């Protein structure tokens, strides 16, 4: 199948990606450079030396290594996991989700072009479906870039190869895609009812920041422990995946379920929305 044929069949997907190609390229380069830096630091400096010999990092630090279990940030899987839960990693993911989520519906509603799109004719379901596909494609590309960079780093370092199974790297990457989808679903629901891009961007940042804060507080303060179940970061545990080499299927299912629920709500809300108001 030729590229031209695909473009004709999915014009809104390619248009959304083409319009943001420079932003996506910058995000991909940033992701590769950042994860390469994390790999270099992890393979060069023993993890225990970063926190002082014999010292055990506080349990709250598990939030930074992407672990709910026994994986310490002062370990090879913990440090690599920190590269997949670092605020910079989160910011790159949220930038893609926020930009493409806002473009799904809210941006056209704000600019007044949504009515024109509907008269081409393009159904509401097709509009949202193709722009959702563009958002998910961008998120998969970002997570693939991070996964491949870490996999290459692990393959080139004997110490990392001994501590991190290659299957764990790809398990963490799959979990990253599920995490992005978990946030994308609710963001698209906001876009489906909003007339302002700023509202969608704000919701994206709020979902990410509040979710991380809830998980951190729950790990740091035992009375708040039940709050961890409300955070996507409780289920997004790349440190555990890197250490054990397996996909935490229960966590992945929860993340996917939230994304599906948000996406279903987005379609429902857009169908019922009065586009003229």
Tab-separated table of C-alpha atoms in Angstrom:
chain	number	residue	atom	x	y	z
A	1	UNK	CA	0.000	0.000	0.000
A	2	UNK	CA	1.470	3.325	-1.022
A	3	UNK	CA	1.899	6.277	1.279
A	4	UNK	CA	-0.438	8.344	-0.893
A	5	UNK	CA	-3.186	5.763	-0.446
A	6	UNK	CA	-2.768	5.829	3.336
A	7	UNK	CA	-2.851	9.618	3.327
A	8	UNK	CA	-6.114	9.647	1.402
A	9	UNK	CA	-7.663	7.112	3.729
A	10	UNK	CA	-6.517	8.766	6.949
A	11	UNK	CA	-6.091	12.434	6.029
A	12	UNK	CA	-6.784	13.840	9.498
A	13	UNK	CA	-4.156	11.586	11.101
A	14	UNK	CA	-1.413	12.683	8.749
A	15	UNK	CA	-2.489	16.306	8.800
A	16	UNK	CA	-2.363	16.410	12.617
A	17	UNK	CA	1.107	14.842	12.655
A	18	UNK	CA	2.385	16.952	9.752
A	19	UNK	CA	1.330	20.218	11.385
A	20	UNK	CA	3.238	19.310	14.534
A	21	UNK	CA	6.188	17.571	12.904
A	22	UNK	CA	8.764	20.042	14.243
A	23	UNK	CA	7.446	19.742	17.790
A	24	UNK	CA	7.384	15.935	17.541
A	25	UNK	CA	10.910	15.840	16.131
A	26	UNK	CA	12.143	18.024	18.984
A	27	UNK	CA	10.388	15.777	21.533
A	28	UNK	CA	11.907	12.644	19.994
A	29	UNK	CA	15.412	14.112	19.990
A	30	UNK	CA	14.958	15.315	23.553
A	31	UNK	CA	13.781	11.872	24.647
A	32	UNK	CA	16.715	10.062	23.034
A	33	UNK	CA	19.304	12.493	24.420
A	34	UNK	CA	17.814	12.418	27.911
A	35	UNK	CA	17.564	8.627	28.134
A	36	UNK	CA	21.088	8.276	26.719
A	37	UNK	CA	22.310	10.585	29.483
A	38	UNK	CA	20.514	8.475	32.093
A	39	UNK	CA	22.122	5.313	30.691
A	40	UNK	CA	25.590	6.904	30.721
A	41	UNK	CA	25.201	8.064	34.332
A	42	UNK	CA	23.814	4.696	35.418
A	43	UNK	CA	26.584	2.687	33.763
A	44	UNK	CA	29.377	5.031	34.858
A	45	UNK	CA	28.580	5.683	38.519
A	46	UNK	CA	27.570	2.762	40.775
A	47	UNK	CA	24.035	3.474	42.048
A	48	UNK	CA	25.034	3.116	45.694
A	49	UNK	CA	27.679	5.823	45.286
A	50	UNK	CA	25.030	8.348	44.266
A	51	UNK	CA	23.350	8.106	47.668
A	52	UNK	CA	26.282	7.245	49.885
A	53	UNK	CA	27.588	3.805	50.717
A	54	UNK	CA	25.416	1.904	53.161
A	55	UNK	CA	22.573	4.433	53.075
A	56	UNK	CA	19.079	3.322	52.116
A	57	UNK	CA	17.048	5.943	50.254
A	58	UNK	CA	13.686	6.829	51.851
A	59	UNK	CA	10.691	4.774	50.700
A	60	UNK	CA	9.222	7.844	48.996
A	61	UNK	CA	12.098	7.671	46.516
A	62	UNK	CA	10.346	4.671	44.991
A	63	UNK	CA	8.101	7.224	43.302
A	64	UNK	CA	11.153	8.427	41.373
A	65	UNK	CA	12.300	4.934	40.396
A	66	UNK	CA	8.855	3.787	39.268
A	67	UNK	CA	8.429	1.068	41.869
A	68	UNK	CA	5.788	0.044	44.357
A	69	UNK	CA	7.805	-2.907	45.601
A	70	UNK	CA	11.367	-3.586	46.626
A	71	UNK	CA	13.236	-1.855	43.788
A	72	UNK	CA	15.384	0.894	45.252
A	73	UNK	CA	16.446	3.916	43.264
A	74	UNK	CA	19.983	3.003	44.419
A	75	UNK	CA	20.117	0.124	41.924
A	76	UNK	CA	20.576	-0.234	38.193
A	77	UNK	CA	16.860	-0.920	37.494
A	78	UNK	CA	15.945	1.880	39.894
A	79	UNK	CA	18.128	4.461	38.185
A	80	UNK	CA	16.951	3.463	34.711
A	81	UNK	CA	13.392	3.540	36.042
A	82	UNK	CA	14.062	7.056	37.300
A	83	UNK	CA	14.756	8.037	33.717
A	84	UNK	CA	11.250	6.856	32.832
A	85	UNK	CA	9.513	8.733	35.645
A	86	UNK	CA	11.702	11.836	35.718
A	87	UNK	CA	9.862	15.192	35.453
A	88	UNK	CA	11.586	15.741	32.095
A	89	UNK	CA	10.201	12.439	30.763
A	90	UNK	CA	6.776	13.347	32.122
A	91	UNK	CA	6.972	16.808	30.537
A	92	UNK	CA	7.769	15.352	27.099
A	93	UNK	CA	4.852	12.949	27.348
A	94	UNK	CA	2.450	15.632	28.547
A	95	UNK	CA	3.542	18.021	25.796
A	96	UNK	CA	2.615	15.525	23.100
A	97	UNK	CA	-0.635	14.523	24.795
A	98	UNK	CA	-1.651	18.110	25.528
A	99	UNK	CA	-0.843	19.473	22.066
A	100	UNK	CA	-2.500	16.696	20.090
A	101	UNK	CA	-5.329	16.342	22.603
A	102	UNK	CA	-6.165	20.028	22.273
A	103	UNK	CA	-6.014	19.716	18.489
A	104	UNK	CA	-8.525	16.855	18.532
A	105	UNK	CA	-11.589	19.073	18.983
A	106	UNK	CA	-10.999	22.116	21.201
A	107	UNK	CA	-8.595	23.873	18.825
A	108	UNK	CA	-11.102	23.780	15.951
A	109	UNK	CA	-13.894	24.891	18.267
A	110	UNK	CA	-11.763	27.818	19.424
A	111	UNK	CA	-10.816	28.873	15.887
A	112	UNK	CA	-14.343	28.390	14.551
A	113	UNK	CA	-13.355	25.790	11.953
A	114	UNK	CA	-15.169	22.864	13.567
A	115	UNK	CA	-18.386	23.597	11.655
A	116	UNK	CA	-16.474	23.640	8.358
A	117	UNK	CA	-14.971	20.242	9.108
A	118	UNK	CA	-18.410	18.812	9.753
A	119	UNK	CA	-19.658	19.916	6.336
A	120	UNK	CA	-16.954	18.222	4.222
A	121	UNK	CA	-18.622	15.835	5.288
A	122	UNK	CA	-16.543	14.416	8.139
A	123	UNK	CA	-18.471	12.657	10.871
A	124	UNK	CA	-17.803	13.491	14.488
A	125	UNK	CA	-16.693	9.936	15.147
A	126	UNK	CA	-14.223	9.993	12.288
A	127	UNK	CA	-12.832	13.350	13.357
A	128	UNK	CA	-12.177	12.151	16.888
A	129	UNK	CA	-11.022	8.688	15.841
A	130	UNK	CA	-8.372	9.942	13.418
A	131	UNK	CA	-7.080	12.607	15.747
A	132	UNK	CA	-6.967	10.086	18.573
A	133	UNK	CA	-4.897	7.865	16.290
A	134	UNK	CA	-2.474	10.747	15.702
A	135	UNK	CA	-2.114	11.339	19.442
A	136	UNK	CA	-1.518	7.647	20.156
A	137	UNK	CA	0.992	7.384	17.300
A	138	UNK	CA	2.993	10.275	18.739
A	139	UNK	CA	2.933	8.724	22.224
A	140	UNK	CA	4.059	5.347	20.910
A	141	UNK	CA	6.926	7.010	19.021
A	142	UNK	CA	8.112	8.789	22.172
A	143	UNK	CA	8.007	5.628	24.255
A	144	UNK	CA	9.661	3.627	21.492
A	145	UNK	CA	12.484	6.178	21.338
A	146	UNK	CA	13.046	5.869	25.091
A	147	UNK	CA	12.822	2.068	24.999
A	148	UNK	CA	15.268	1.629	22.115
A	149	UNK	CA	17.759	4.056	23.683
A	150	UNK	CA	17.729	2.184	26.990
A	151	UNK	CA	17.871	-1.208	25.244
A	152	UNK	CA	20.968	-0.158	23.308
A	153	UNK	CA	22.566	1.182	26.479
A	154	UNK	CA	21.861	-2.039	28.370
A	155	UNK	CA	23.242	-4.128	25.513
A	156	UNK	CA	26.481	-2.123	25.464
A	157	UNK	CA	27.117	-2.208	29.220
A	158	UNK	CA	28.088	-5.509	30.908
A	159	UNK	CA	27.001	-4.239	34.336
A	160	UNK	CA	23.580	-3.218	33.053
A	161	UNK	CA	23.173	-6.473	31.119
A	162	UNK	CA	23.738	-8.440	34.322
A	163	UNK	CA	21.237	-6.390	36.338
A	164	UNK	CA	18.501	-5.601	33.806
A	165	UNK	CA	16.925	-8.276	31.576
A	166	UNK	CA	16.285	-7.046	28.056
A	167	UNK	CA	12.679	-8.195	28.375
A	168	UNK	CA	12.296	-5.775	31.268
A	169	UNK	CA	13.258	-2.848	29.029
A	170	UNK	CA	10.497	-3.641	26.554
A	171	UNK	CA	8.055	-4.363	29.387
A	172	UNK	CA	8.754	-0.874	30.737
A	173	UNK	CA	8.223	0.569	27.255
A	174	UNK	CA	4.866	-1.177	26.908
A	175	UNK	CA	3.866	0.131	30.321
A	176	UNK	CA	4.860	3.635	29.185
A	177	UNK	CA	2.489	3.374	26.222
A	178	UNK	CA	-0.310	2.290	28.555
A	179	UNK	CA	0.463	5.226	30.852
A	180	UNK	CA	0.243	7.672	27.935
A	181	UNK	CA	-3.067	6.143	26.857
A	182	UNK	CA	-4.358	6.405	30.434
A	183	UNK	CA	-3.807	10.172	30.346
A	184	UNK	CA	-4.847	10.601	26.716
A	185	UNK	CA	-8.360	9.245	27.254
A	186	UNK	CA	-9.443	11.811	29.876
A	187	UNK	CA	-7.632	14.592	27.993
A	188	UNK	CA	-9.607	13.797	24.844
A	189	UNK	CA	-12.813	13.867	26.885
A	190	UNK	CA	-11.928	17.392	28.025
A	191	UNK	CA	-11.152	18.375	24.434
A	192	UNK	CA	-14.515	16.995	23.308
A	193	UNK	CA	-16.437	19.461	25.493
A	194	UNK	CA	-14.082	22.447	25.616
A	195	UNK	CA	-13.853	25.462	23.314
A	196	UNK	CA	-10.377	26.493	24.494
A	197	UNK	CA	-7.026	24.844	23.890
A	198	UNK	CA	-5.808	26.277	27.180
A	199	UNK	CA	-8.403	24.226	29.060
A	200	UNK	CA	-7.114	21.014	27.524
A	201	UNK	CA	-3.463	21.880	28.163
A	202	UNK	CA	-4.311	22.781	31.757
A	203	UNK	CA	-6.179	19.517	32.262
A	204	UNK	CA	-3.231	17.561	30.848
A	205	UNK	CA	-0.774	19.194	33.234
A	206	UNK	CA	-3.181	18.752	36.143
A	207	UNK	CA	-3.661	15.029	35.469
A	208	UNK	CA	0.094	14.476	35.315
A	209	UNK	CA	1.145	16.726	38.211
A	210	UNK	CA	-1.650	15.767	40.596
A	211	UNK	CA	-1.179	12.090	39.790
A	212	UNK	CA	2.536	12.217	40.561
A	213	UNK	CA	1.967	14.226	43.748
A	214	UNK	CA	-0.650	11.764	45.010
A	215	UNK	CA	1.668	8.812	44.485
A	216	UNK	CA	4.611	10.575	46.127
A	217	UNK	CA	2.590	11.597	49.192
A	218	UNK	CA	1.110	8.102	49.484
A	219	UNK	CA	4.581	6.543	49.501
A	220	UNK	CA	6.045	9.130	51.869
A	221	UNK	CA	3.205	9.297	54.431
A	222	UNK	CA	1.566	6.049	55.515
A	223	UNK	CA	-1.833	7.576	56.516
A	224	UNK	CA	-2.199	8.725	52.896
A	225	UNK	CA	-1.290	5.311	51.456
A	226	UNK	CA	-4.811	4.588	50.064
A	227	UNK	CA	-4.484	7.644	47.805
A	228	UNK	CA	-1.963	5.786	45.671
A	229	UNK	CA	-4.744	3.856	43.968
A	230	UNK	CA	-6.041	7.127	42.497
A	231	UNK	CA	-2.762	7.894	40.746
A	232	UNK	CA	-1.689	6.493	37.374
A	233	UNK	CA	1.871	6.474	38.721
A	234	UNK	CA	0.891	3.735	41.176
A	235	UNK	CA	0.269	1.484	38.187
A	236	UNK	CA	3.047	2.837	35.988
A	237	UNK	CA	6.035	1.025	37.515
A	238	UNK	CA	8.913	0.863	35.016
A	239	UNK	CA	11.431	0.198	37.792
A	240	UNK	CA	9.661	-3.026	38.741
A	241	UNK	CA	9.379	-4.061	35.085
A	242	UNK	CA	13.088	-3.406	34.513
A	243	UNK	CA	14.076	-5.388	37.599
A	244	UNK	CA	11.836	-8.407	37.087
A	245	UNK	CA	11.726	-8.556	33.305
A	246	UNK	CA	7.963	-9.061	33.152
A	247	UNK	CA	4.934	-6.978	32.274
A	248	UNK	CA	2.744	-6.174	35.308
A	249	UNK	CA	-0.448	-7.147	33.513
A	250	UNK	CA	-2.803	-6.018	36.264
A	251	UNK	CA	-1.310	-2.529	36.296
A	252	UNK	CA	-1.293	-2.384	32.504
A	253	UNK	CA	-4.965	-3.414	32.454
A	254	UNK	CA	-5.904	-0.640	34.900
A	255	UNK	CA	-4.075	1.999	32.849
A	256	UNK	CA	-5.695	0.752	29.642
A	257	UNK	CA	-9.140	0.659	31.247
A	258	UNK	CA	-8.889	4.296	32.332
A	259	UNK	CA	-7.799	5.269	28.822
A	260	UNK	CA	-10.679	3.343	27.238
A	261	UNK	CA	-13.179	4.899	29.669
A	262	UNK	CA	-11.898	8.394	28.887
A	263	UNK	CA	-11.971	7.757	25.147
A	264	UNK	CA	-15.507	6.344	25.324
A	265	UNK	CA	-16.582	9.424	27.258
A	266	UNK	CA	-14.956	11.647	24.610
A	267	UNK	CA	-16.962	10.027	21.798
A	268	UNK	CA	-20.160	10.229	23.847
A	269	UNK	CA	-19.637	13.876	24.769
A	270	UNK	CA	-18.752	14.914	21.225
A	271	UNK	CA	-21.856	13.209	19.824
A	272	UNK	CA	-24.070	15.112	22.235
A	273	UNK	CA	-22.267	18.446	21.917
A	274	UNK	CA	-23.811	21.439	20.213
A	275	UNK	CA	-20.953	22.572	17.989
A	276	UNK	CA	-22.568	25.931	17.295
A	277	UNK	CA	-22.399	27.049	20.927
